[in-house]
Amino acid sequence: MSESAKLSFKGQEYEFPVITGTENESAIDIAKLRGASGLITLDPGFKNTGSTTSAITFLDGEEGILRYRGYKIEDLAEKSSFLEVAYLLIYGELPSQAEYENFSKEITHHTLVHEDIKKILEGFPSNAHPMGVLSSLICSLTAFYPDSLNPNRSEEEVNMSIIRLLAKMPTFAAWAYKNEVGHPVNYPDNSLDYCSNFLKMMFALPAEKYDVDPVVSAALDKLLILHADHEQNCSTSTVRVVGSSQASIYASISAGINALWGPLHGGANQSVIEMLEAIKADGGDAKKYLDKAKDKNDPFRLMGFGHRVYKNFDPRARIIKKAADDVLTKLGVNDPVLDIAKELEHAALNDQYFIDRKLYPNVDFYSGIIYRALGIPTDMFTVMFALGRLPGWIAQWKEMRENGEPIGRPRQIYVGANERDYVSMNKR
Ligand code: SDX
């Protein structure tokens, strides 16, 4: 029996259908609200508003549950691989052995980028933030593959764009880093797996032999899995809205990269380390910074804490915190910043302000500590987040296109000047 919700306004009653998803989440379908009542809803930040139905990722913020296509993040992080998870998110099912091998081979053989990309790269000063370089290089794919400008091409052609994105993003990310440190770029090595190839492009130097540390490669693979999708977050919503105008997938992903860059979103992993370093430099007094975070007159926020959806532990944060201990132990790294992070977490979880607001560590709180132990520089942390989130953005863009969703165009309530006569003050 289908449910409904009633609204009464100015003596009129209105009834709207309620839809319920496979995990018993319910929403009022207000598609006919304005036509029936003249009303719209107002919800800055869309805190109470669903933008779509989706079959990709389920998360329960109260219970701290995250699943990709029904599979628990804990199982995928422990047993799967990033490319297998990418396949699952994009195509909806885990790949067979043959499907996986073909997918992996396709990606490996598209990691090389057009030599003219180096001309674009050389145009960036060395102080260019790698996220700006990355979004620019991804968008430049529209120039090298102009057929991609039409998103309504055959399934095979769209899939080729998907493979190119997955294959070339690591190359672009590594090249953005090389541009920053003034080293020559490294070309992809097709004998290596996804993460090892990225690490070698990032860190290999002409004068030295570079061997990928399997501990580092495995840790990176797990981190990419944990970042792969997260339903309708800010950057994913950006990808869907840009894609809804029928802009190319490359333009849509480039827009998502830019949305992720912000410190309230994916940029938080860089801000967390900068915050922890500042606390360390200031004597390591966690309580002082907790008080700053609670002070409404102080713009300081505890970066890596709080979440729009999770009002319990972010399950990814739990996994990353344990991985941080494991990786630093295996690599023999002793990072005092990890101790400050743990002290800060303990203090916050026992502080009434954070308890009342259900503020817990999120995915960004510990991830930077692992990236740092892997030798990845701080301003590349959000690039790593983008590398992980790419399959999720692709899957969500593909779902939006396949569902034939309309162009995203919210309404507003106007609060500006009423009509007035034009009388110029400028004597021309
Ligand atoms: C990601 O959406 C996703 O799924 C994102 C993500 C993904 O995988 O895509 O999970 C990745 O972006 C994780 C979040 C990374 N950002 C940070 O760590 C930045 C610090 N956190 C906050 O800025 C904040 O918690 C947000 C942006 C994450 C969420 O903000 P909301 O949901 O808009 O909540 P809010 O700002 O309205 O905060 C509610 C209250 C406020 O206090 P009151 O007005 O009720 O007194 O909590 C306070 C806030 O001041 N608060 C914090 C805080 N976060 C919220 N106070 C101090 N420190 C914080 N970090």
CSV table of C-alpha atoms and ligand atoms in Angstrom, one decimal:
chain,number,residue,atom,x,y,z
A,1,MET,CA,0.0,0.0,0.0
A,2,SER,CA,1.6,3.3,-1.1
A,3,GLU,CA,2.0,5.9,1.6
A,4,SER,CA,1.2,9.6,1.2
A,5,ALA,CA,1.8,12.9,3.1
A,6,LYS,CA,-0.7,15.7,3.5
A,7,LEU,CA,0.0,19.4,3.6
A,8,SER,CA,-2.5,22.0,4.6
A,9,PHE,CA,-1.9,25.6,3.5
A,10,LYS,CA,-4.3,28.6,3.6
A,11,GLY,CA,-7.3,26.3,4.2
A,12,GLN,CA,-6.4,23.9,1.3
A,13,GLU,CA,-5.3,20.3,1.8
A,14,TYR,CA,-2.7,18.8,-0.5
A,15,GLU,CA,-1.6,15.2,-0.7
A,16,PHE,CA,1.7,13.9,-2.1
A,17,PRO,CA,3.0,10.4,-2.6
A,18,VAL,CA,5.7,9.0,-0.3
A,19,ILE,CA,8.3,6.8,-1.9
A,20,THR,CA,10.3,4.2,0.1
A,21,GLY,CA,13.6,2.8,-1.0
A,22,THR,CA,15.0,-0.7,-0.5
A,23,GLU,CA,16.5,0.3,2.8
A,24,ASN,CA,13.2,1.7,4.1
A,25,GLU,CA,14.2,5.3,3.6
A,26,SER,CA,11.1,7.4,2.8
A,27,ALA,CA,10.7,10.7,0.9
A,28,ILE,CA,7.8,12.9,0.0
A,29,ASP,CA,7.6,13.1,-3.8
A,30,ILE,CA,7.0,16.9,-4.3
A,31,ALA,CA,7.2,16.9,-8.1
A,32,LYS,CA,3.7,18.3,-8.3
A,33,LEU,CA,4.0,20.6,-5.2
A,34,ARG,CA,4.3,24.0,-7.1
A,35,GLY,CA,1.7,23.1,-9.7
A,36,ALA,CA,-0.8,22.1,-7.0
A,37,SER,CA,-0.2,24.7,-4.3
A,38,GLY,CA,2.1,27.4,-5.7
A,39,LEU,CA,4.5,26.5,-3.0
A,40,ILE,CA,8.2,25.4,-3.3
A,41,THR,CA,10.4,24.0,-0.5
A,42,LEU,CA,13.4,25.9,0.8
A,43,ASP,CA,16.4,23.9,2.1
A,44,PRO,CA,19.8,25.7,2.0
A,45,GLY,CA,22.6,23.1,1.6
A,46,PHE,CA,19.9,20.5,0.8
A,47,LYS,CA,20.1,19.1,4.3
A,48,ASN,CA,16.6,17.6,4.1
A,49,THR,CA,16.3,17.2,0.3
A,50,GLY,CA,16.9,14.2,-1.9
A,51,SER,CA,18.0,15.0,-5.4
A,52,THR,CA,17.5,11.5,-6.9
A,53,THR,CA,17.0,7.9,-6.4
A,54,SER,CA,20.2,5.8,-6.7
A,55,ALA,CA,21.2,2.2,-6.7
A,56,ILE,CA,24.9,2.8,-6.2
A,57,THR,CA,25.8,3.5,-2.6
A,58,PHE,CA,23.8,3.2,0.7
A,59,LEU,CA,24.8,4.9,3.9
A,60,ASP,CA,23.1,5.1,7.2
A,61,GLY,CA,24.5,8.1,9.2
A,62,GLU,CA,23.0,7.0,12.5
A,63,GLU,CA,24.3,3.5,12.3
A,64,GLY,CA,27.6,4.3,10.6
A,65,ILE,CA,26.8,1.9,7.7
A,66,LEU,CA,28.4,2.3,4.2
A,67,ARG,CA,27.8,-0.2,1.3
A,68,TYR,CA,28.7,0.0,-2.4
A,69,ARG,CA,26.0,-1.9,-4.4
A,70,GLY,CA,25.0,-3.7,-1.3
A,71,TYR,CA,28.5,-4.8,-0.3
A,72,LYS,CA,29.8,-3.6,3.1
A,73,ILE,CA,32.7,-1.2,3.0
A,74,GLU,CA,34.5,-3.3,5.6
A,75,ASP,CA,34.5,-6.4,3.4
A,76,LEU,CA,35.5,-4.5,0.3
A,77,ALA,CA,38.3,-2.7,2.0
A,78,GLU,CA,39.7,-5.9,3.5
A,79,LYS,CA,39.1,-8.3,0.5
A,80,SER,CA,38.7,-6.5,-2.7
A,81,SER,CA,40.9,-4.3,-4.9
A,82,PHE,CA,40.3,-0.7,-6.2
A,83,LEU,CA,39.8,-1.8,-9.8
A,84,GLU,CA,37.3,-4.5,-8.8
A,85,VAL,CA,35.4,-1.9,-6.7
A,86,ALA,CA,35.5,0.6,-9.6
A,87,TYR,CA,34.0,-2.1,-11.9
A,88,LEU,CA,31.3,-2.9,-9.2
A,89,LEU,CA,30.4,0.8,-8.8
A,90,ILE,CA,30.3,1.6,-12.5
A,91,TYR,CA,28.7,-1.6,-13.9
A,92,GLY,CA,26.6,-2.7,-10.9
A,93,GLU,CA,28.0,-6.2,-10.3
A,94,LEU,CA,31.3,-7.7,-9.2
A,95,PRO,CA,33.3,-8.7,-12.4
A,96,SER,CA,34.0,-12.3,-13.4
A,97,GLN,CA,37.6,-13.2,-13.7
A,98,ALA,CA,37.5,-12.6,-17.5
A,99,GLU,CA,35.6,-9.3,-17.1
A,100,TYR,CA,38.1,-8.1,-14.5
A,101,GLU,CA,41.1,-9.1,-16.6
A,102,ASN,CA,39.7,-7.3,-19.6
A,103,PHE,CA,38.8,-4.2,-17.6
A,104,SER,CA,42.3,-4.1,-16.1
A,105,LYS,CA,44.0,-4.6,-19.4
A,106,GLU,CA,41.9,-1.9,-21.1
A,107,ILE,CA,42.8,0.6,-18.4
A,108,THR,CA,46.5,-0.4,-18.5
A,109,HIS,CA,46.6,0.2,-22.2
A,110,HIS,CA,45.1,3.7,-22.0
A,111,THR,CA,47.4,5.2,-19.3
A,112,LEU,CA,49.5,7.0,-21.8
A,113,VAL,CA,48.4,10.6,-22.6
A,114,HIS,CA,48.9,12.8,-25.7
A,115,GLU,CA,52.4,14.3,-25.7
A,116,ASP,CA,50.8,17.8,-26.1
A,117,ILE,CA,49.5,17.4,-22.5
A,118,LYS,CA,53.1,18.3,-21.5
A,119,LYS,CA,52.7,21.7,-23.2
A,120,ILE,CA,49.6,22.4,-21.0
A,121,LEU,CA,51.5,21.2,-18.0
A,122,GLU,CA,54.4,23.4,-18.7
A,123,GLY,CA,52.1,26.4,-18.7
A,124,PHE,CA,51.5,26.0,-15.0
A,125,PRO,CA,53.9,27.7,-12.6
A,126,SER,CA,55.4,25.2,-10.1
A,127,ASN,CA,53.4,26.7,-7.3
A,128,ALA,CA,50.1,25.7,-9.0
A,129,HIS,CA,48.0,23.6,-6.6
A,130,PRO,CA,47.8,20.0,-8.1
A,131,MET,CA,44.0,20.1,-7.8
A,132,GLY,CA,43.8,23.0,-10.3
A,133,VAL,CA,46.3,21.2,-12.6
A,134,LEU,CA,44.3,18.0,-12.4
A,135,SER,CA,40.9,19.5,-13.1
A,136,SER,CA,42.4,21.4,-16.1
A,137,LEU,CA,44.1,18.3,-17.5
A,138,ILE,CA,40.9,16.2,-17.2
A,139,CYS,CA,38.9,18.9,-18.9
A,140,SER,CA,41.6,19.1,-21.7
A,141,LEU,CA,40.5,15.6,-22.6
A,142,THR,CA,37.5,17.2,-24.4
A,143,ALA,CA,40.1,18.7,-26.8
A,144,PHE,CA,42.0,15.5,-27.4
A,145,TYR,CA,38.8,13.5,-27.8
A,146,PRO,CA,36.3,15.9,-29.3
A,147,ASP,CA,33.7,13.1,-30.0
A,148,SER,CA,33.3,13.0,-26.2
A,149,LEU,CA,31.5,16.4,-26.3
A,150,ASN,CA,28.4,14.5,-27.3
A,151,PRO,CA,27.4,12.4,-24.2
A,152,ASN,CA,24.6,10.8,-26.2
A,153,ARG,CA,26.9,8.4,-28.1
A,154,SER,CA,26.9,4.6,-28.2
A,155,GLU,CA,27.4,2.6,-25.0
A,156,GLU,CA,30.8,1.5,-26.4
A,157,GLU,CA,31.9,5.1,-27.0
A,158,VAL,CA,30.8,6.3,-23.6
A,159,ASN,CA,32.6,3.3,-22.1
A,160,MET,CA,35.8,4.3,-23.9
A,161,SER,CA,35.6,7.7,-22.2
A,162,ILE,CA,35.2,5.9,-18.9
A,163,ILE,CA,38.2,3.7,-19.5
A,164,ARG,CA,40.3,6.8,-20.6
A,165,LEU,CA,39.3,8.6,-17.3
A,166,LEU,CA,40.2,5.7,-15.1
A,167,ALA,CA,43.5,5.1,-17.0
A,168,LYS,CA,44.7,8.7,-17.4
A,169,MET,CA,43.8,10.3,-14.1
A,170,PRO,CA,46.8,8.6,-12.3
A,171,THR,CA,49.1,9.8,-15.0
A,172,PHE,CA,47.7,13.4,-14.7
A,173,ALA,CA,47.9,13.2,-10.9
A,174,ALA,CA,51.5,12.1,-11.0
A,175,TRP,CA,52.4,14.7,-13.6
A,176,ALA,CA,50.8,17.5,-11.6
A,177,TYR,CA,53.1,16.5,-8.7
A,178,LYS,CA,56.2,16.3,-11.0
A,179,ASN,CA,55.3,19.8,-12.3
A,180,GLU,CA,55.3,21.1,-8.7
A,181,VAL,CA,58.6,19.6,-7.7
A,182,GLY,CA,60.3,20.5,-11.0
A,183,HIS,CA,61.1,16.9,-11.9
A,184,PRO,CA,60.7,15.3,-15.3
A,185,VAL,CA,57.5,13.4,-15.7
A,186,ASN,CA,57.5,9.6,-15.8
A,187,TYR,CA,55.6,7.6,-18.4
A,188,PRO,CA,53.3,4.8,-17.3
A,189,ASP,CA,54.8,1.3,-16.9
A,190,ASN,CA,52.3,-1.2,-18.2
A,191,SER,CA,54.0,-4.1,-16.4
A,192,LEU,CA,52.7,-2.7,-13.1
A,193,ASP,CA,49.3,-2.8,-11.4
A,194,TYR,CA,47.2,0.4,-11.0
A,195,CYS,CA,48.6,1.7,-7.7
A,196,SER,CA,52.2,0.6,-8.3
A,197,ASN,CA,52.1,2.3,-11.7
A,198,PHE,CA,50.9,5.5,-10.0
A,199,LEU,CA,53.5,5.4,-7.3
A,200,LYS,CA,56.3,4.8,-9.8
A,201,MET,CA,55.1,7.7,-12.0
A,202,MET,CA,55.0,9.8,-8.8
A,203,PHE,CA,58.3,9.0,-7.2
A,204,ALA,CA,60.7,7.5,-9.7
A,205,LEU,CA,63.7,9.7,-10.5
A,206,PRO,CA,65.8,9.4,-13.7
A,207,ALA,CA,69.0,8.7,-11.8
A,208,GLU,CA,67.7,6.0,-9.5
A,209,LYS,CA,66.0,2.6,-9.8
A,210,TYR,CA,62.6,2.7,-8.2
A,211,ASP,CA,61.0,-0.4,-6.6
A,212,VAL,CA,57.4,-0.1,-5.4
A,213,ASP,CA,57.0,-1.1,-1.8
A,214,PRO,CA,54.1,-3.6,-1.7
A,215,VAL,CA,53.1,-2.3,1.7
A,216,VAL,CA,52.7,1.2,0.3
A,217,SER,CA,50.9,0.0,-2.8
A,218,ALA,CA,48.5,-2.1,-0.7
A,219,ALA,CA,47.8,0.8,1.6
A,220,LEU,CA,47.1,3.1,-1.3
A,221,ASP,CA,44.7,0.5,-2.9
A,222,LYS,CA,42.8,0.3,0.4
A,223,LEU,CA,42.6,4.1,0.7
A,224,LEU,CA,41.3,4.4,-2.9
A,225,ILE,CA,38.6,1.8,-2.1
A,226,LEU,CA,37.5,3.8,1.0
A,227,HIS,CA,37.1,7.0,-1.0
A,228,ALA,CA,35.4,5.4,-4.1
A,229,ASP,CA,31.9,6.7,-3.6
A,230,HIS,CA,29.7,8.3,-1.0
A,231,GLU,CA,26.2,8.9,-2.5
A,232,GLN,CA,25.1,12.5,-3.1
A,233,ASN,CA,28.0,14.4,-1.5
A,234,CYS,CA,29.0,17.9,-2.7
A,235,SER,CA,31.3,16.9,-5.5
A,236,THR,CA,29.1,14.0,-6.7
A,237,SER,CA,26.1,16.3,-6.8
A,238,THR,CA,28.2,18.7,-8.9
A,239,VAL,CA,29.1,15.9,-11.3
A,240,ARG,CA,25.5,15.0,-11.7
A,241,VAL,CA,24.2,18.6,-12.1
A,242,VAL,CA,26.9,19.5,-14.7
A,243,GLY,CA,26.3,16.2,-16.5
A,244,SER,CA,22.5,16.9,-16.5
A,245,SER,CA,23.1,19.8,-18.9
A,246,GLN,CA,24.5,17.2,-21.3
A,247,ALA,CA,28.1,18.5,-20.8
A,248,SER,CA,30.7,15.9,-21.6
A,249,ILE,CA,31.7,13.4,-18.9
A,250,TYR,CA,35.2,15.0,-18.9
A,251,ALA,CA,33.7,18.4,-18.2
A,252,SER,CA,31.5,16.9,-15.5
A,253,ILE,CA,34.4,15.1,-13.7
A,254,SER,CA,36.5,18.2,-14.0
A,255,ALA,CA,33.8,20.1,-12.2
A,256,GLY,CA,33.6,17.4,-9.5
A,257,ILE,CA,37.4,17.8,-8.9
A,258,ASN,CA,36.9,21.5,-8.3
A,259,ALA,CA,34.0,20.9,-5.9
A,260,LEU,CA,36.1,18.3,-3.9
A,261,TRP,CA,38.9,20.9,-3.5
A,262,GLY,CA,37.1,22.9,-0.9
A,263,PRO,CA,38.4,22.5,2.8
A,264,LEU,CA,34.9,21.6,3.9
A,265,HIS,CA,34.8,18.7,1.6
A,266,GLY,CA,37.8,16.7,0.1
A,267,GLY,CA,40.2,19.5,0.9
A,268,ALA,CA,39.7,18.6,4.6
A,269,ASN,CA,42.4,15.9,4.5
A,270,GLN,CA,45.0,18.6,3.6
A,271,SER,CA,43.5,21.0,6.3
A,272,VAL,CA,43.7,18.2,8.9
A,273,ILE,CA,47.4,17.7,8.6
A,274,GLU,CA,48.0,21.5,8.5
A,275,MET,CA,45.9,21.8,11.7
A,276,LEU,CA,47.7,18.9,13.4
A,277,GLU,CA,51.1,20.4,12.4
A,278,ALA,CA,50.0,23.8,13.8
A,279,ILE,CA,48.9,22.2,17.1
A,280,LYS,CA,52.3,20.4,17.3
A,281,ALA,CA,54.2,23.6,16.6
A,282,ASP,CA,52.1,25.4,19.2
A,283,GLY,CA,53.1,22.9,21.9
A,284,GLY,CA,50.6,20.1,21.2
A,285,ASP,CA,47.8,21.4,23.5
A,286,ALA,CA,44.8,19.5,22.2
A,287,LYS,CA,42.4,21.2,24.7
A,288,LYS,CA,43.4,24.7,23.5
A,289,TYR,CA,42.3,23.8,20.0
A,290,LEU,CA,39.2,22.0,21.1
A,291,ASP,CA,38.1,25.2,22.9
A,292,LYS,CA,38.9,27.2,19.7
A,293,ALA,CA,36.7,24.9,17.7
A,294,LYS,CA,33.8,25.4,20.2
A,295,ASP,CA,34.2,29.2,20.3
A,296,LYS,CA,31.6,30.7,18.0
A,297,ASN,CA,33.7,33.8,17.7
A,298,ASP,CA,36.6,31.8,16.4
A,299,PRO,CA,36.4,30.7,12.7
A,300,PHE,CA,38.6,27.6,13.6
A,301,ARG,CA,36.9,24.3,13.1
A,302,LEU,CA,38.2,20.9,14.1
A,303,MET,CA,39.0,19.7,10.5
A,304,GLY,CA,38.3,16.0,9.9
A,305,PHE,CA,35.5,16.1,12.4
A,306,GLY,CA,31.7,16.2,11.8
A,307,HIS,CA,29.7,15.1,8.8
A,308,ARG,CA,26.5,16.1,7.0
A,309,VAL,CA,25.2,12.5,7.2
A,310,TYR,CA,27.2,10.5,9.7
A,311,LYS,CA,26.0,11.3,13.2
A,312,ASN,CA,28.0,8.3,14.4
A,313,PHE,CA,31.5,7.1,13.5
A,314,ASP,CA,32.3,7.4,9.8
A,315,PRO,CA,33.0,3.6,9.1
A,316,ARG,CA,35.8,4.7,6.8
A,317,ALA,CA,37.5,6.6,9.6
A,318,ARG,CA,37.5,3.5,11.8
A,319,ILE,CA,39.2,1.5,9.0
A,320,ILE,CA,41.7,4.2,8.1
A,321,LYS,CA,42.6,4.7,11.8
A,322,LYS,CA,43.5,1.0,12.1
A,323,ALA,CA,45.3,1.1,8.7
A,324,ALA,CA,47.3,4.1,9.9
A,325,ASP,CA,48.7,2.2,12.9
A,326,ASP,CA,49.4,-0.9,10.7
A,327,VAL,CA,51.1,1.1,7.8
A,328,LEU,CA,53.3,3.3,10.1
A,329,THR,CA,54.4,0.2,12.1
A,330,LYS,CA,55.2,-1.8,8.9
A,331,LEU,CA,57.1,1.2,7.4
A,332,GLY,CA,58.8,1.9,10.7
A,333,VAL,CA,57.5,5.5,10.7
A,334,ASN,CA,57.0,7.3,14.0
A,335,ASP,CA,54.8,10.3,13.3
A,336,PRO,CA,54.1,12.5,16.4
A,337,VAL,CA,51.2,14.0,14.5
A,338,LEU,CA,49.4,10.6,14.8
A,339,ASP,CA,49.6,10.8,18.6
A,340,ILE,CA,48.2,14.4,18.5
A,341,ALA,CA,45.4,13.2,16.3
A,342,LYS,CA,44.5,10.4,18.7
A,343,GLU,CA,44.7,12.7,21.7
A,344,LEU,CA,42.4,15.2,19.9
A,345,GLU,CA,40.0,12.5,18.9
A,346,HIS,CA,39.8,11.2,22.5
A,347,ALA,CA,39.3,14.7,23.9
A,348,ALA,CA,36.6,15.6,21.3
A,349,LEU,CA,34.7,12.3,21.8
A,350,ASN,CA,34.4,13.1,25.5
A,351,ASP,CA,33.5,16.7,25.1
A,352,GLN,CA,29.9,17.7,25.5
A,353,TYR,CA,29.9,20.2,22.6
A,354,PHE,CA,31.0,17.4,20.2
A,355,ILE,CA,28.7,14.8,21.9
A,356,ASP,CA,25.7,17.1,21.6
A,357,ARG,CA,26.3,17.8,18.0
A,358,LYS,CA,27.2,14.2,17.2
A,359,LEU,CA,30.6,15.2,15.7
A,360,TYR,CA,32.9,12.2,15.1
A,361,PRO,CA,36.1,11.8,13.0
A,362,ASN,CA,35.3,11.5,9.3
A,363,VAL,CA,37.2,10.0,6.5
A,364,ASP,CA,39.6,12.9,6.3
A,365,PHE,CA,40.8,12.8,9.9
A,366,TYR,CA,43.4,10.0,9.6
A,367,SER,CA,43.8,9.6,5.9
A,368,GLY,CA,46.5,12.3,5.7
A,369,ILE,CA,48.6,10.5,8.2
A,370,ILE,CA,48.8,7.5,6.0
A,371,TYR,CA,49.4,9.5,2.8
A,372,ARG,CA,52.2,11.3,4.6
A,373,ALA,CA,53.8,8.0,5.7
A,374,LEU,CA,53.5,6.9,2.0
A,375,GLY,CA,55.6,9.9,1.1
A,376,ILE,CA,52.8,11.8,-0.5
A,377,PRO,CA,53.1,15.6,0.0
A,378,THR,CA,50.2,17.4,1.8
A,379,ASP,CA,48.9,19.4,-1.1
A,380,MET,CA,48.5,16.1,-3.1
A,381,PHE,CA,46.2,14.6,-0.4
A,382,THR,CA,43.0,15.9,-2.1
A,383,VAL,CA,44.3,14.7,-5.5
A,384,MET,CA,44.4,11.2,-3.8
A,385,PHE,CA,40.9,11.7,-2.7
A,386,ALA,CA,39.9,12.5,-6.3
A,387,LEU,CA,41.7,9.5,-7.6
A,388,GLY,CA,39.7,7.3,-5.2
A,389,ARG,CA,36.4,9.1,-5.9
A,390,LEU,CA,36.7,8.9,-9.7
A,391,PRO,CA,34.8,5.6,-10.1
A,392,GLY,CA,32.0,6.9,-7.9
A,393,TRP,CA,31.6,10.1,-9.9
A,394,ILE,CA,31.6,8.0,-13.1
A,395,ALA,CA,29.0,5.6,-11.8
A,396,GLN,CA,26.7,8.5,-10.6
A,397,TRP,CA,27.1,10.3,-13.9
A,398,LYS,CA,26.3,7.1,-15.8
A,399,GLU,CA,23.2,6.4,-13.6
A,400,MET,CA,22.0,10.0,-14.1
A,401,ARG,CA,22.4,9.7,-17.9
A,402,GLU,CA,20.8,6.3,-18.1
A,403,ASN,CA,17.8,7.4,-16.0
A,404,GLY,CA,17.3,10.3,-18.4
A,405,GLU,CA,17.2,12.7,-15.4
A,406,PRO,CA,16.2,16.4,-16.2
A,407,ILE,CA,18.6,19.3,-16.1
A,408,GLY,CA,19.3,20.3,-12.5
A,409,ARG,CA,17.8,23.7,-11.9
A,410,PRO,CA,16.6,24.5,-8.4
A,411,ARG,CA,14.1,27.3,-7.6
A,412,GLN,CA,14.5,30.2,-5.1
A,413,ILE,CA,12.6,32.7,-3.0
A,414,TYR,CA,13.4,36.2,-4.1
A,415,VAL,CA,14.1,38.7,-1.3
A,416,GLY,CA,15.4,41.7,-3.2
A,417,ALA,CA,14.0,45.0,-4.3
A,418,ASN,CA,10.4,45.2,-5.6
A,419,GLU,CA,9.7,46.9,-8.9
A,420,ARG,CA,10.9,50.5,-9.1
A,421,ASP,CA,11.2,53.1,-11.8
A,422,TYR,CA,14.6,53.6,-13.5
A,423,VAL,CA,16.1,57.1,-12.7
A,424,SER,CA,19.8,57.2,-13.5
A,425,MET,CA,22.0,59.2,-11.2
A,426,ASN,CA,24.7,59.4,-13.9
A,427,LYS,CA,24.6,62.6,-16.0
A,428,ARG,CA,26.0,61.1,-19.3
B,1,SDX,C1,33.9,14.9,3.3
B,1,SDX,O1,29.1,14.5,2.2
B,1,SDX,C2,30.0,13.6,2.2
B,1,SDX,O2,29.7,12.5,2.1
B,1,SDX,C3,31.4,14.1,2.2
B,1,SDX,C4,32.5,13.1,2.3
B,1,SDX,C5,32.6,12.2,1.1
B,1,SDX,O3,33.1,11.1,1.2
B,1,SDX,O4,32.3,12.7,0.0
B,1,SDX,O5,32.3,12.3,3.4
B,1,SDX,C6,33.9,13.7,2.5
B,1,SDX,O6,33.7,16.0,2.8
B,1,SDX,C7,34.0,14.8,4.8
B,1,SDX,C8,33.9,16.1,5.6
B,1,SDX,C9,35.2,16.8,5.5
B,1,SDX,N1,35.1,18.2,6.1
B,1,SDX,C10,35.7,18.5,7.3
B,1,SDX,O7,36.2,17.7,8.1
B,1,SDX,C11,35.5,20.0,7.7
B,1,SDX,C12,35.1,20.1,9.1
B,1,SDX,N2,33.7,19.7,9.3
B,1,SDX,C13,32.7,20.7,9.1
B,1,SDX,O8,33.0,21.8,8.5
B,1,SDX,C14,31.3,20.1,9.0
B,1,SDX,O9,31.2,19.1,10.0
B,1,SDX,C15,30.8,19.6,7.7
B,1,SDX,C16,31.0,20.6,6.6
B,1,SDX,C17,31.5,18.3,7.3
B,1,SDX,C18,29.3,19.3,7.8
B,1,SDX,O10,28.7,20.5,8.1
B,1,SDX,P1,27.1,20.6,8.2
B,1,SDX,O11,26.4,19.3,8.0
B,1,SDX,O12,26.6,21.7,7.4
B,1,SDX,O13,26.9,20.9,9.8
B,1,SDX,P2,26.9,22.3,10.4
B,1,SDX,O14,28.1,23.1,9.8
B,1,SDX,O15,25.6,22.9,10.3
B,1,SDX,O16,27.4,22.0,11.9
B,1,SDX,C19,26.4,21.7,12.9
B,1,SDX,C20,26.9,22.2,14.2
B,1,SDX,C21,27.3,23.7,14.1
B,1,SDX,O17,27.3,24.1,15.5
B,1,SDX,P3,25.9,24.9,16.0
B,1,SDX,O18,25.6,26.0,14.9
B,1,SDX,O19,24.8,23.8,16.0
B,1,SDX,O20,26.3,25.5,17.3
B,1,SDX,O21,28.2,21.5,14.5
B,1,SDX,C22,29.3,22.4,14.5
B,1,SDX,C23,28.8,23.7,13.7
B,1,SDX,O22,29.4,24.8,14.2
B,1,SDX,N3,30.4,21.8,13.8
B,1,SDX,C24,31.6,21.9,14.1
B,1,SDX,C25,32.4,21.1,13.2
B,1,SDX,N4,31.5,20.6,12.3
B,1,SDX,C26,30.3,21.0,12.7
B,1,SDX,N5,32.2,22.6,15.2
B,1,SDX,C27,33.6,22.4,15.2
B,1,SDX,N6,34.4,21.7,14.4
B,1,SDX,C28,33.8,21.0,13.4
B,1,SDX,N7,34.5,20.3,12.6
